[in-house]
Structure formats: structure tokens, C-alpha cells
Short mmCIF file of N, CA and C in Angstrom, two decimals:
data_model
loop_
_atom_site.label_atom_id
_atom_site.label_comp_id
_atom_site.label_asym_id
_atom_site.label_seq_id
_atom_site.Cartn_x
_atom_site.Cartn_y
_atom_site.Cartn_z
N VAL I 1 -19.24 19.22 -7.11
CA VAL I 1 -20.58 19.67 -6.76
C VAL I 1 -21.48 19.41 -7.96
N SER I 2 -22.64 18.88 -7.69
CA SER I 2 -23.62 18.69 -8.75
C SER I 2 -24.98 19.17 -8.26
N GLY I 3 -25.86 19.43 -9.20
CA GLY I 3 -27.21 19.87 -8.86
C GLY I 3 -27.55 21.23 -9.42
N ALA I 4 -26.55 22.00 -9.84
CA ALA I 4 -26.78 23.33 -10.42
C ALA I 4 -25.72 23.61 -11.48
N GLU I 5 -26.13 24.28 -12.54
CA GLU I 5 -25.19 24.59 -13.62
C GLU I 5 -24.24 25.71 -13.23
N ASN I 6 -24.73 26.72 -12.54
CA ASN I 6 -23.93 27.88 -12.16
C ASN I 6 -23.96 28.00 -10.65
N LEU I 7 -22.84 27.68 -10.00
CA LEU I 7 -22.82 27.69 -8.54
C LEU I 7 -22.81 29.11 -7.95
N LEU I 8 -22.59 30.11 -8.78
CA LEU I 8 -22.63 31.49 -8.29
C LEU I 8 -24.05 32.02 -8.17
N ALA I 9 -24.98 31.36 -8.87
CA ALA I 9 -26.38 31.80 -8.83
C ALA I 9 -27.27 30.56 -8.78
N VAL I 10 -27.46 30.03 -7.58
CA VAL I 10 -28.27 28.82 -7.38
C VAL I 10 -29.63 29.25 -6.85
N LYS I 11 -30.69 28.74 -7.45
CA LYS I 11 -32.04 29.05 -6.99
C LYS I 11 -32.29 28.41 -5.63
N GLY I 12 -32.99 29.13 -4.76
CA GLY I 12 -33.38 28.59 -3.46
C GLY I 12 -34.17 27.31 -3.65
N GLY I 13 -33.94 26.34 -2.78
CA GLY I 13 -34.64 25.06 -2.86
C GLY I 13 -33.93 24.03 -3.73
N THR I 14 -32.85 24.43 -4.42
CA THR I 14 -32.10 23.49 -5.25
C THR I 14 -31.30 22.55 -4.36
N VAL I 15 -31.38 21.25 -4.65
CA VAL I 15 -30.62 20.26 -3.89
C VAL I 15 -29.24 20.14 -4.54
N LEU I 16 -28.22 20.37 -3.73
CA LEU I 16 -26.83 20.27 -4.19
C LEU I 16 -26.18 19.04 -3.59
N LYS I 17 -25.36 18.38 -4.38
CA LYS I 17 -24.63 17.20 -3.91
C LYS I 17 -23.14 17.51 -3.98
N PHE I 18 -22.49 17.47 -2.82
CA PHE I 18 -21.05 17.71 -2.71
C PHE I 18 -20.35 16.37 -2.55
N THR I 19 -19.22 16.22 -3.21
CA THR I 19 -18.43 15.00 -3.11
C THR I 19 -17.00 15.35 -2.72
N ALA I 20 -16.48 14.70 -1.68
CA ALA I 20 -15.12 14.92 -1.21
C ALA I 20 -14.29 13.68 -1.51
N LYS I 21 -13.16 13.85 -2.16
CA LYS I 21 -12.26 12.74 -2.49
C LYS I 21 -10.95 12.94 -1.75
N PRO I 22 -10.76 12.23 -0.65
CA PRO I 22 -9.50 12.40 0.09
C PRO I 22 -8.32 11.84 -0.68
N GLN I 23 -7.15 12.44 -0.48
CA GLN I 23 -5.92 11.92 -1.04
C GLN I 23 -5.51 10.68 -0.26
N ARG I 24 -4.58 9.90 -0.85
CA ARG I 24 -4.08 8.71 -0.18
C ARG I 24 -3.59 9.09 1.22
N GLY I 25 -3.97 8.30 2.20
CA GLY I 25 -3.53 8.53 3.57
C GLY I 25 -4.45 9.40 4.40
N TYR I 26 -5.53 9.88 3.79
CA TYR I 26 -6.46 10.74 4.51
C TYR I 26 -7.88 10.20 4.41
N LYS I 27 -8.70 10.60 5.36
CA LYS I 27 -10.13 10.26 5.33
C LYS I 27 -10.92 11.50 5.74
N LEU I 28 -12.17 11.50 5.34
CA LEU I 28 -13.04 12.63 5.66
C LEU I 28 -13.32 12.65 7.16
N HIS I 29 -13.10 13.79 7.78
CA HIS I 29 -13.39 13.95 9.21
C HIS I 29 -14.83 14.44 9.38
N ASN I 30 -15.19 15.49 8.62
CA ASN I 30 -16.56 15.99 8.63
C ASN I 30 -16.73 17.07 7.57
N TRP I 31 -17.97 17.43 7.37
CA TRP I 31 -18.33 18.54 6.48
C TRP I 31 -18.53 19.78 7.35
N ILE I 32 -18.23 20.95 6.79
CA ILE I 32 -18.44 22.20 7.51
C ILE I 32 -19.35 23.08 6.64
N VAL I 33 -20.51 23.45 7.20
CA VAL I 33 -21.48 24.26 6.47
C VAL I 33 -21.67 25.55 7.24
N ASN I 34 -21.36 26.66 6.58
CA ASN I 34 -21.46 28.00 7.19
C ASN I 34 -20.75 28.05 8.54
N GLY I 35 -19.56 27.41 8.61
CA GLY I 35 -18.75 27.46 9.82
C GLY I 35 -19.08 26.42 10.87
N ALA I 36 -20.14 25.67 10.69
CA ALA I 36 -20.54 24.66 11.69
C ALA I 36 -20.23 23.26 11.17
N ALA I 37 -19.61 22.45 12.03
CA ALA I 37 -19.29 21.07 11.66
C ALA I 37 -20.57 20.24 11.62
N ILE I 38 -20.68 19.44 10.57
CA ILE I 38 -21.81 18.53 10.40
C ILE I 38 -21.28 17.12 10.66
N SER I 39 -21.95 16.36 11.50
CA SER I 39 -21.46 15.01 11.82
C SER I 39 -21.84 14.02 10.73
N ASN I 40 -21.25 14.23 9.57
CA ASN I 40 -21.48 13.36 8.42
C ASN I 40 -20.12 12.94 7.91
N LYS I 41 -19.79 11.65 8.01
CA LYS I 41 -18.48 11.16 7.58
C LYS I 41 -18.52 10.57 6.17
N SER I 42 -19.67 10.65 5.53
CA SER I 42 -19.81 10.15 4.17
C SER I 42 -19.07 11.07 3.21
N GLU I 43 -18.52 10.49 2.15
CA GLU I 43 -17.81 11.32 1.17
C GLU I 43 -18.74 12.13 0.29
N THR I 44 -20.04 11.96 0.47
CA THR I 44 -21.02 12.81 -0.23
C THR I 44 -21.90 13.50 0.81
N TYR I 45 -22.29 14.72 0.47
CA TYR I 45 -23.14 15.50 1.35
C TYR I 45 -24.17 16.21 0.49
N ASN I 46 -25.44 16.01 0.81
CA ASN I 46 -26.54 16.67 0.09
C ASN I 46 -27.13 17.76 0.98
N CYS I 47 -27.39 18.91 0.38
CA CYS I 47 -28.05 19.97 1.13
C CYS I 47 -28.91 20.79 0.18
N THR I 48 -29.88 21.47 0.73
CA THR I 48 -30.77 22.32 -0.05
C THR I 48 -30.31 23.76 0.09
N ALA I 49 -30.10 24.41 -1.05
CA ALA I 49 -29.66 25.81 -1.05
C ALA I 49 -30.76 26.69 -0.47
N ASN I 50 -30.42 27.50 0.52
CA ASN I 50 -31.40 28.40 1.12
C ASN I 50 -30.75 29.75 1.46
N GLY I 51 -29.98 30.26 0.54
CA GLY I 51 -29.27 31.53 0.75
C GLY I 51 -27.78 31.30 0.53
N ASN I 52 -27.00 32.32 0.87
CA ASN I 52 -25.55 32.17 0.72
C ASN I 52 -25.05 31.06 1.64
N MET I 53 -24.24 30.17 1.07
CA MET I 53 -23.73 29.04 1.84
C MET I 53 -22.25 28.87 1.57
N GLU I 54 -21.54 28.44 2.59
CA GLU I 54 -20.14 28.06 2.44
C GLU I 54 -20.02 26.61 2.91
N VAL I 55 -19.61 25.72 2.01
CA VAL I 55 -19.50 24.30 2.33
C VAL I 55 -18.06 23.87 2.08
N SER I 56 -17.49 23.20 3.07
CA SER I 56 -16.13 22.67 2.91
C SER I 56 -16.04 21.31 3.59
N ALA I 57 -14.96 20.61 3.31
CA ALA I 57 -14.73 19.30 3.90
C ALA I 57 -13.43 19.35 4.68
N ALA I 58 -13.41 18.69 5.85
CA ALA I 58 -12.20 18.61 6.67
C ALA I 58 -11.71 17.17 6.65
N PHE I 59 -10.41 17.00 6.44
CA PHE I 59 -9.81 15.67 6.36
C PHE I 59 -8.82 15.47 7.50
N ILE I 60 -8.64 14.21 7.90
CA ILE I 60 -7.62 13.86 8.89
C ILE I 60 -6.80 12.70 8.33
N GLU I 61 -5.55 12.60 8.81
CA GLU I 61 -4.68 11.53 8.34
C GLU I 61 -5.11 10.19 8.95
N LYS I 62 -5.07 9.16 8.14
CA LYS I 62 -5.38 7.80 8.60
C LYS I 62 -4.22 7.28 9.44
N ASP I 63 -4.49 6.29 10.27
CA ASP I 63 -3.45 5.62 11.02
C ASP I 63 -2.51 4.94 10.02
N SER I 64 -1.23 4.87 10.33
CA SER I 64 -0.27 4.26 9.40
C SER I 64 0.84 3.55 10.15
N ARG I 65 1.53 2.71 9.42
CA ARG I 65 2.72 2.02 9.91
C ARG I 65 3.76 2.07 8.81
N THR I 66 5.03 2.08 9.18
CA THR I 66 6.11 2.02 8.20
C THR I 66 6.62 0.60 8.12
N VAL I 67 6.71 0.10 6.88
CA VAL I 67 7.23 -1.25 6.63
C VAL I 67 8.60 -1.06 5.96
N ALA I 68 9.66 -1.56 6.61
CA ALA I 68 11.01 -1.48 6.05
C ALA I 68 11.22 -2.67 5.12
N VAL I 69 11.46 -2.39 3.85
CA VAL I 69 11.62 -3.44 2.84
C VAL I 69 13.04 -3.38 2.29
N SER I 70 13.70 -4.55 2.20
CA SER I 70 15.07 -4.58 1.68
C SER I 70 15.43 -5.97 1.20
N THR I 71 16.60 -6.07 0.62
CA THR I 71 17.17 -7.38 0.30
C THR I 71 18.10 -7.74 1.44
N ALA I 72 18.17 -9.02 1.77
CA ALA I 72 19.04 -9.47 2.86
C ALA I 72 20.50 -9.30 2.45
N ASP I 73 21.38 -9.21 3.44
CA ASP I 73 22.82 -9.11 3.15
C ASP I 73 23.24 -10.24 2.24
N GLY I 74 23.97 -9.90 1.18
CA GLY I 74 24.44 -10.90 0.23
C GLY I 74 23.42 -11.30 -0.82
N SER I 75 22.23 -10.74 -0.74
CA SER I 75 21.18 -11.03 -1.72
C SER I 75 21.07 -9.87 -2.70
N TYR I 76 20.63 -10.19 -3.92
CA TYR I 76 20.52 -9.17 -4.96
C TYR I 76 19.19 -9.32 -5.67
N ALA I 77 18.36 -8.28 -5.61
CA ALA I 77 17.08 -8.28 -6.30
C ALA I 77 16.59 -6.85 -6.48
N LYS I 78 15.89 -6.63 -7.56
CA LYS I 78 15.22 -5.34 -7.79
C LYS I 78 13.86 -5.44 -7.09
N LEU I 79 13.55 -4.46 -6.28
CA LEU I 79 12.29 -4.46 -5.53
C LEU I 79 11.32 -3.45 -6.11
N GLU I 80 10.06 -3.84 -6.18
CA GLU I 80 8.99 -2.94 -6.62
C GLU I 80 7.88 -2.99 -5.57
N PHE I 81 7.31 -1.81 -5.29
CA PHE I 81 6.28 -1.69 -4.26
C PHE I 81 4.96 -1.28 -4.90
N THR I 82 3.93 -2.08 -4.69
CA THR I 82 2.60 -1.77 -5.19
C THR I 82 1.65 -1.71 -4.00
N ILE I 83 0.91 -0.63 -3.90
CA ILE I 83 -0.09 -0.50 -2.84
C ILE I 83 -1.45 -0.39 -3.51
N ASP I 84 -2.29 -1.38 -3.23
CA ASP I 84 -3.63 -1.43 -3.83
C ASP I 84 -3.58 -1.18 -5.34
N ASP I 85 -2.71 -1.93 -6.02
CA ASP I 85 -2.57 -1.91 -7.48
C ASP I 85 -1.99 -0.62 -8.05
N VAL I 86 -1.40 0.24 -7.23
CA VAL I 86 -0.75 1.46 -7.71
C VAL I 86 0.75 1.33 -7.41
N ASP I 87 1.58 1.58 -8.40
CA ASP I 87 3.03 1.46 -8.25
C ASP I 87 3.59 2.64 -7.47
N TYR I 88 4.25 2.33 -6.34
CA TYR I 88 4.87 3.36 -5.51
C TYR I 88 6.39 3.16 -5.42
N THR I 89 6.97 2.42 -6.35
CA THR I 89 8.39 2.11 -6.33
C THR I 89 9.24 3.38 -6.28
N GLU I 90 8.92 4.36 -7.12
CA GLU I 90 9.72 5.60 -7.18
C GLU I 90 9.58 6.44 -5.92
N GLU I 91 8.45 6.35 -5.26
CA GLU I 91 8.22 7.16 -4.06
C GLU I 91 9.00 6.63 -2.85
N TYR I 92 9.21 5.32 -2.81
CA TYR I 92 9.84 4.71 -1.64
C TYR I 92 11.19 4.08 -1.99
N VAL I 93 12.08 4.86 -2.61
CA VAL I 93 13.38 4.34 -3.01
C VAL I 93 14.24 3.94 -1.80
N ASP I 94 13.95 4.50 -0.63
CA ASP I 94 14.70 4.16 0.58
C ASP I 94 14.20 2.86 1.22
N GLY I 95 13.10 2.29 0.70
CA GLY I 95 12.58 1.03 1.24
C GLY I 95 11.71 1.18 2.47
N LYS I 96 11.49 2.40 2.91
CA LYS I 96 10.61 2.62 4.07
C LYS I 96 9.23 3.00 3.55
N VAL I 97 8.36 2.00 3.47
CA VAL I 97 7.05 2.16 2.84
C VAL I 97 6.01 2.49 3.90
N LYS I 98 5.32 3.61 3.69
CA LYS I 98 4.25 4.01 4.62
C LYS I 98 2.96 3.34 4.17
N LEU I 99 2.38 2.55 5.05
CA LEU I 99 1.16 1.80 4.75
C LEU I 99 0.05 2.32 5.66
N TYR I 100 -1.04 2.80 5.04
CA TYR I 100 -2.16 3.37 5.79
C TYR I 100 -3.25 2.34 6.02
N GLU I 101 -4.09 2.62 7.03
CA GLU I 101 -5.19 1.70 7.33
C GLU I 101 -6.01 1.43 6.07
N GLY I 102 -6.36 0.15 5.89
CA GLY I 102 -7.15 -0.26 4.73
C GLY I 102 -6.32 -0.61 3.50
N GLU I 103 -5.01 -0.41 3.54
CA GLU I 103 -4.17 -0.66 2.37
C GLU I 103 -3.49 -2.03 2.42
N THR I 104 -3.09 -2.49 1.23
CA THR I 104 -2.34 -3.73 1.08
C THR I 104 -1.11 -3.44 0.24
N LEU I 105 0.05 -3.83 0.75
CA LEU I 105 1.32 -3.64 0.07
C LEU I 105 1.77 -4.97 -0.53
N THR I 106 2.17 -4.94 -1.81
CA THR I 106 2.77 -6.11 -2.43
C THR I 106 4.20 -5.73 -2.81
N VAL I 107 5.15 -6.52 -2.32
CA VAL I 107 6.55 -6.33 -2.64
C VAL I 107 6.91 -7.38 -3.69
N ALA I 108 7.33 -6.93 -4.86
CA ALA I 108 7.75 -7.85 -5.92
C ALA I 108 9.26 -7.79 -6.03
N ALA I 109 9.90 -8.97 -6.10
CA ALA I 109 11.36 -9.04 -6.18
C ALA I 109 11.77 -9.73 -7.48
N THR I 110 12.67 -9.09 -8.20
CA THR I 110 13.22 -9.68 -9.42
C THR I 110 14.71 -9.91 -9.16
N PRO I 111 15.11 -11.18 -8.96
CA PRO I 111 16.53 -11.44 -8.68
C PRO I 111 17.39 -11.19 -9.91
N ARG I 112 18.66 -10.96 -9.67
CA ARG I 112 19.57 -10.76 -10.79
C ARG I 112 19.70 -12.07 -11.57
N THR I 113 20.25 -11.98 -12.77
CA THR I 113 20.44 -13.15 -13.63
C THR I 113 21.18 -14.24 -12.88
N ASN I 114 20.72 -15.46 -13.02
CA ASN I 114 21.29 -16.66 -12.40
C ASN I 114 21.08 -16.75 -10.90
N ASP I 115 20.24 -15.86 -10.34
CA ASP I 115 19.84 -15.96 -8.94
C ASP I 115 18.37 -16.36 -8.89
N MET I 116 17.95 -16.78 -7.72
CA MET I 116 16.55 -17.14 -7.52
C MET I 116 16.12 -16.68 -6.13
N ILE I 117 14.82 -16.57 -5.93
CA ILE I 117 14.29 -16.24 -4.61
C ILE I 117 14.41 -17.50 -3.76
N ALA I 118 15.02 -17.36 -2.60
CA ALA I 118 15.17 -18.50 -1.69
C ALA I 118 14.21 -18.41 -0.52
N GLY I 119 13.74 -17.20 -0.23
CA GLY I 119 12.81 -17.04 0.88
C GLY I 119 12.59 -15.59 1.24
N TRP I 120 11.76 -15.39 2.24
CA TRP I 120 11.44 -14.06 2.75
C TRP I 120 11.63 -14.07 4.26
N ARG I 121 12.28 -13.04 4.77
CA ARG I 121 12.44 -12.88 6.21
C ARG I 121 11.45 -11.81 6.64
N ILE I 122 10.47 -12.23 7.42
CA ILE I 122 9.40 -11.33 7.86
C ILE I 122 9.55 -11.07 9.35
N ASP I 123 9.76 -9.81 9.70
CA ASP I 123 10.03 -9.44 11.10
C ASP I 123 11.07 -10.37 11.72
N ASN I 124 12.15 -10.60 10.97
CA ASN I 124 13.31 -11.40 11.38
C ASN I 124 13.05 -12.90 11.49
N VAL I 125 11.94 -13.38 10.96
CA VAL I 125 11.66 -14.83 10.93
C VAL I 125 11.73 -15.28 9.48
N TYR I 126 12.63 -16.24 9.20
CA TYR I 126 12.85 -16.70 7.83
C TYR I 126 11.81 -17.73 7.42
N ASN I 127 11.28 -17.55 6.19
CA ASN I 127 10.34 -18.49 5.60
C ASN I 127 10.85 -18.89 4.23
N THR I 128 11.10 -20.19 4.01
CA THR I 128 11.52 -20.65 2.70
C THR I 128 10.35 -20.47 1.74
N SER I 129 10.60 -19.81 0.63
CA SER I 129 9.56 -19.57 -0.37
C SER I 129 10.22 -19.17 -1.67
N TYR I 130 9.72 -19.72 -2.77
CA TYR I 130 10.25 -19.36 -4.09
C TYR I 130 9.36 -18.31 -4.77
N GLU I 131 8.37 -17.81 -4.04
CA GLU I 131 7.47 -16.80 -4.58
C GLU I 131 8.23 -15.51 -4.83
N ARG I 132 7.90 -14.84 -5.93
CA ARG I 132 8.58 -13.59 -6.28
C ARG I 132 7.92 -12.37 -5.66
N SER I 133 6.88 -12.58 -4.87
CA SER I 133 6.24 -11.43 -4.22
C SER I 133 5.77 -11.82 -2.83
N TYR I 134 5.60 -10.79 -2.00
CA TYR I 134 5.09 -10.98 -0.65
C TYR I 134 4.10 -9.85 -0.38
N THR I 135 2.99 -10.18 0.26
CA THR I 135 1.93 -9.20 0.50
C THR I 135 1.79 -8.92 1.99
N VAL I 136 1.67 -7.63 2.32
CA VAL I 136 1.46 -7.17 3.68
C VAL I 136 0.15 -6.41 3.72
N LYS I 137 -0.75 -6.81 4.61
CA LYS I 137 -2.01 -6.07 4.80
C LYS I 137 -1.90 -5.24 6.07
N TYR I 138 -2.40 -4.01 6.00
CA TYR I 138 -2.40 -3.16 7.18
C TYR I 138 -3.25 -3.82 8.25
N SER I 139 -2.70 -3.94 9.45
CA SER I 139 -3.47 -4.53 10.56
C SER I 139 -3.12 -3.83 11.87
N GLY I 140 -3.13 -2.51 11.84
CA GLY I 140 -2.87 -1.73 13.04
C GLY I 140 -1.50 -2.02 13.62
N SER I 141 -1.43 -2.17 14.94
CA SER I 141 -0.13 -2.39 15.59
C SER I 141 0.46 -3.76 15.26
N ASN I 142 -0.33 -4.66 14.66
CA ASN I 142 0.17 -5.98 14.27
C ASN I 142 0.72 -6.00 12.84
N THR I 143 0.75 -4.86 12.18
CA THR I 143 1.26 -4.80 10.81
C THR I 143 2.74 -5.19 10.78
N VAL I 144 3.11 -6.01 9.80
CA VAL I 144 4.50 -6.40 9.61
C VAL I 144 5.36 -5.14 9.52
N GLN I 145 6.52 -5.16 10.18
CA GLN I 145 7.38 -3.98 10.20
C GLN I 145 8.61 -4.13 9.32
N LYS I 146 9.00 -5.38 9.01
CA LYS I 146 10.23 -5.58 8.25
C LYS I 146 10.06 -6.75 7.28
N VAL I 147 10.38 -6.50 6.01
CA VAL I 147 10.30 -7.52 4.97
C VAL I 147 11.65 -7.54 4.25
N GLU I 148 12.29 -8.71 4.23
CA GLU I 148 13.54 -8.87 3.50
C GLU I 148 13.41 -10.04 2.54
N VAL I 149 13.88 -9.84 1.33
CA VAL I 149 13.91 -10.94 0.37
C VAL I 149 15.31 -11.56 0.41
N VAL I 150 15.34 -12.89 0.36
CA VAL I 150 16.60 -13.62 0.38
C VAL I 150 16.75 -14.32 -0.97
N THR I 151 17.89 -14.09 -1.62
CA THR I 151 18.15 -14.74 -2.91
C THR I 151 19.36 -15.66 -2.78
N GLN I 152 19.49 -16.53 -3.75
CA GLN I 152 20.68 -17.38 -3.82
C GLN I 152 20.96 -17.70 -5.28
N SER I 153 22.20 -18.06 -5.53
CA SER I 153 22.58 -18.42 -6.89
C SER I 153 21.93 -19.74 -7.27
N MET I 154 21.48 -19.85 -8.51
CA MET I 154 20.91 -21.11 -8.98
C MET I 154 22.00 -22.16 -9.18
N PHE I 155 23.27 -21.75 -9.17
CA PHE I 155 24.35 -22.69 -9.44
C PHE I 155 25.07 -23.14 -8.17
N ASN I 156 24.61 -22.69 -7.01
CA ASN I 156 25.20 -23.14 -5.75
C ASN I 156 24.56 -24.41 -5.24
N ASN I 157 23.53 -24.85 -5.89
CA ASN I 157 22.83 -26.04 -5.42
C ASN I 157 23.63 -27.28 -5.77
N LYS I 158 23.71 -28.17 -4.86
CA LYS I 158 24.45 -29.41 -5.04
C LYS I 158 23.44 -30.51 -5.32
N ILE I 159 23.64 -31.19 -6.40
CA ILE I 159 22.74 -32.30 -6.75
C ILE I 159 23.54 -33.58 -6.65
N GLU I 160 23.06 -34.49 -5.84
CA GLU I 160 23.74 -35.76 -5.67
C GLU I 160 22.81 -36.88 -6.12
N PHE I 161 23.40 -37.88 -6.72
CA PHE I 161 22.63 -39.06 -7.07
C PHE I 161 23.57 -40.26 -7.07
N ALA I 162 23.00 -41.38 -6.91
CA ALA I 162 23.79 -42.61 -6.90
C ALA I 162 23.24 -43.55 -7.96
N ALA I 163 24.12 -44.16 -8.67
CA ALA I 163 23.72 -45.13 -9.69
C ALA I 163 24.12 -46.50 -9.20
N LYS I 164 23.28 -47.43 -9.42
CA LYS I 164 23.53 -48.79 -8.98
C LYS I 164 23.60 -49.68 -10.21
N TYR I 165 24.70 -50.39 -10.35
CA TYR I 165 24.86 -51.29 -11.50
C TYR I 165 24.28 -52.64 -11.15
N GLU I 166 23.43 -53.10 -11.98
CA GLU I 166 22.88 -54.44 -11.82
C GLU I 166 23.26 -55.24 -13.04
N GLY I 167 24.11 -56.15 -12.93
CA GLY I 167 24.58 -56.84 -14.11
C GLY I 167 24.64 -58.27 -14.01
#
């Protein structure tokens, strides 16, 4: 709240500015002034003090989808989960990442020594890729539901060549 130094004794006519900061996964539903809902979805609300007032904010949960992230059978990699540049690796140790509307998930994979990223299986469709990360954007019911990283040993690759003698 801004606009007055002492909120217990505000002069009539003072303009007060209230700011509501929802936690991750929530959005402002409305402001409530003296028990009545105000149809204002903005995270700031300005009002003029005109007697005793009670101002509060009501929040609702955003739409979400769970993205199951794992390493494919026989693959080995350390996975890290970042949502909008904030590390959530410790929160989602089970690999079931809750992604809310407006968010972007980046899965970073670090293969074990002597392994490499061979690809990513997205909703059971394999894509060859050597990228160490994959990004999922929230898109309602079309949001990716399953992300698997596939690794392989760097020493399992067979290199063949033929030499031709010209003499």
C-alpha cells in the first residue's frame, strides 16, 4: 500500500494505491472493498480514503498441466527444471512438473561422463537432437505431456572408412 505514511490514521481524500502480487500459479480474481467485489483484475487498485475501509484481494489458481519429465530406459542424465528462469529442480524431484498458463519450462540434461544426448522423445515421438535442453511452452490442452531425454555412449559409434591405394 502506498499513499499514506500511517495506514491506521489516513486523512479523508487521500488516494491510496494497493498492489497485489500473486504467488506462482495464481492470478488476481478481484479486489474486495468493504465486503463488495470490485470488477478490477489489475494487480494495482487505487481508491480514495473516505472513512474506515477494508481492502483485500482475492486470487484464483491458474490453469495448469503436468509435464512428466524423465530419462528414457537405458539412458543416464542429470535433469534440471527451469520455469521462466527460476530453478525448480528441487521441487520436482519426481519429474512431474506442474506448468501454469503463461509459463515456459526448460529441461536441461547433463549426460554422464562418456555419454551424449542422442535425442528427445516428446509425447512418445522421437526426435534426433544433440541439444542439451528442451523447452515446453504452456499451451492449454495442447501442452506437451511427456518429455524424455535419450542418451547414448560416445564410444558405441562405429566409424567406417575405406582407403584406396593408387600406385
